[in-house]
Amino acid sequence: MQKFGDAFGLFLFAASEDVVLAAEHADIDGLVVDWERRGKEFRQSGFDTEITVHEYDDLSRIRGLTSRHIICRINGPDTDGRYVTEARMAVESGADEILVPMVKAARDLEPVIDMASRFNKQCATMIETPQAIDGISSLAAMPVSRMYVGLNDLSIQNGEANIFRAMIDGSVDHIAREARCPVGIAGLTNPDSGWPVPCRDVMVGIAMSGCTFSFLRRSFLRDVPLEQFGPAVERIRNELTNVAAARQADPDNYDREFRASVEAADEIFAQRNTVR
């Protein structure tokens, strides 16, 4: 019988050969190559976020190293169509799925969906703007492969210091109810790690919302040696199953404790604007 953790999708940002090979050995579901840079440094200025530095040729190089599913996050919609050209570059370089950030309306996705479908590839979207949440029903009607809630940018756009607030204020629940595709959120790492909201508490939030995939957070690469990827991923999957089962048995108590954990982090986020 397949456990919840086994079915849960785990993806990892990767651009180096050693990380790709370790991810393969650990049976991580897929890799993410991140081309998004345009405007990101400006809008995240003053916040302790991390801008991944992946180059265009990293994608084709990684494609040559693995048969795993590869997601390429491109730059967000613009007025001159550069992001559509970039999406085509990603497909031609070996991406299986294009992830479009900073989407505000369904029309932002239409040209990428059209292009990707011609190559029999997928188009996914980030949900990280108030406009995207307001128009989630229109976005949900699009043939997108997945929706990933970008907690960092969403909190910045909403003027909210605590990035996990979207998991308790109804935003994520609203997205998950409307979506007709897999929804992902948060970043997972070792179950015993995570600050200021512990990873196990984040797992409760994932179970609350019904999300079915996540990108491993930056501290996973920092805290887990390459040779320990396999055991670490196995622990994450096992704990996802355990947390989901425990919450199912007592949802009111677990949900209340998760909300309290997020609220307790308000002051820390306000002071540091950081997450590890």
PDB file of N, CA and C in Angstrom, residues 11 35-36 79 88 130 137 148 152 181 198 234 271:
ATOM      1  N   PHE A  11      10.733  18.157  -4.749  1.00  0.00           N
ATOM      2  CA  PHE A  11      11.554  18.713  -5.812  1.00  0.00           C
ATOM      3  C   PHE A  11      12.688  19.524  -5.197  1.00  0.00           C
ATOM      4  N   TRP A  35      15.626  30.212 -13.555  1.00  0.00           N
ATOM      5  CA  TRP A  35      16.092  31.338 -14.368  1.00  0.00           C
ATOM      6  C   TRP A  35      15.487  32.664 -13.917  1.00  0.00           C
ATOM      7  N   GLU A  36      14.654  32.669 -12.905  1.00  0.00           N
ATOM      8  CA  GLU A  36      13.965  33.901 -12.537  1.00  0.00           C
ATOM      9  C   GLU A  36      14.907  34.867 -11.824  1.00  0.00           C
ATOM     10  N   THR A  79       5.752  42.860 -20.982  1.00  0.00           N
ATOM     11  CA  THR A  79       4.940  43.438 -22.060  1.00  0.00           C
ATOM     12  C   THR A  79       5.466  43.119 -23.450  1.00  0.00           C
ATOM     13  N   ARG A  88      10.322  29.012 -24.442  1.00  0.00           N
ATOM     14  CA  ARG A  88      10.692  28.155 -25.574  1.00  0.00           C
ATOM     15  C   ARG A  88      12.147  27.709 -25.446  1.00  0.00           C
ATOM     16  N   PRO A 130      -1.606  39.008  -4.973  1.00  0.00           N
ATOM     17  CA  PRO A 130      -3.012  39.120  -4.570  1.00  0.00           C
ATOM     18  C   PRO A 130      -3.961  38.987  -5.757  1.00  0.00           C
ATOM     19  N   SER A 137     -10.109  31.348  -9.696  1.00  0.00           N
ATOM     20  CA  SER A 137     -11.047  30.501 -10.448  1.00  0.00           C
ATOM     21  C   SER A 137     -10.718  30.510 -11.931  1.00  0.00           C
ATOM     22  N   TYR A 148       2.054  26.415  -7.532  1.00  0.00           N
ATOM     23  CA  TYR A 148       2.933  26.474  -6.379  1.00  0.00           C
ATOM     24  C   TYR A 148       2.759  27.826  -5.700  1.00  0.00           C
ATOM     25  N   ASN A 152       7.097  33.564  -0.001  1.00  0.00           N
ATOM     26  CA  ASN A 152       7.927  34.753   0.177  1.00  0.00           C
ATOM     27  C   ASN A 152       7.338  35.958  -0.542  1.00  0.00           C
ATOM     28  N   CYS A 181      -5.592  20.972 -10.232  1.00  0.00           N
ATOM     29  CA  CYS A 181      -4.280  20.362 -10.460  1.00  0.00           C
ATOM     30  C   CYS A 181      -3.582  20.273  -9.109  1.00  0.00           C
ATOM     31  N   PRO A 198       8.751  25.226  12.976  1.00  0.00           N
ATOM     32  CA  PRO A 198       9.388  23.928  12.785  1.00  0.00           C
ATOM     33  C   PRO A 198       8.818  23.167  11.596  1.00  0.00           C
ATOM     34  N   GLU A 234      14.058   9.999   3.004  1.00  0.00           N
ATOM     35  CA  GLU A 234      13.222   8.943   3.582  1.00  0.00           C
ATOM     36  C   GLU A 234      12.580   9.412   4.884  1.00  0.00           C
ATOM     37  N   GLN A 271      11.038  41.068  13.066  1.00  0.00           N
ATOM     38  CA  GLN A 271      12.365  41.559  13.413  1.00  0.00           C
ATOM     39  C   GLN A 271      13.419  41.177  12.404  1.00  0.00           C
TER      40      GLN A 271
END
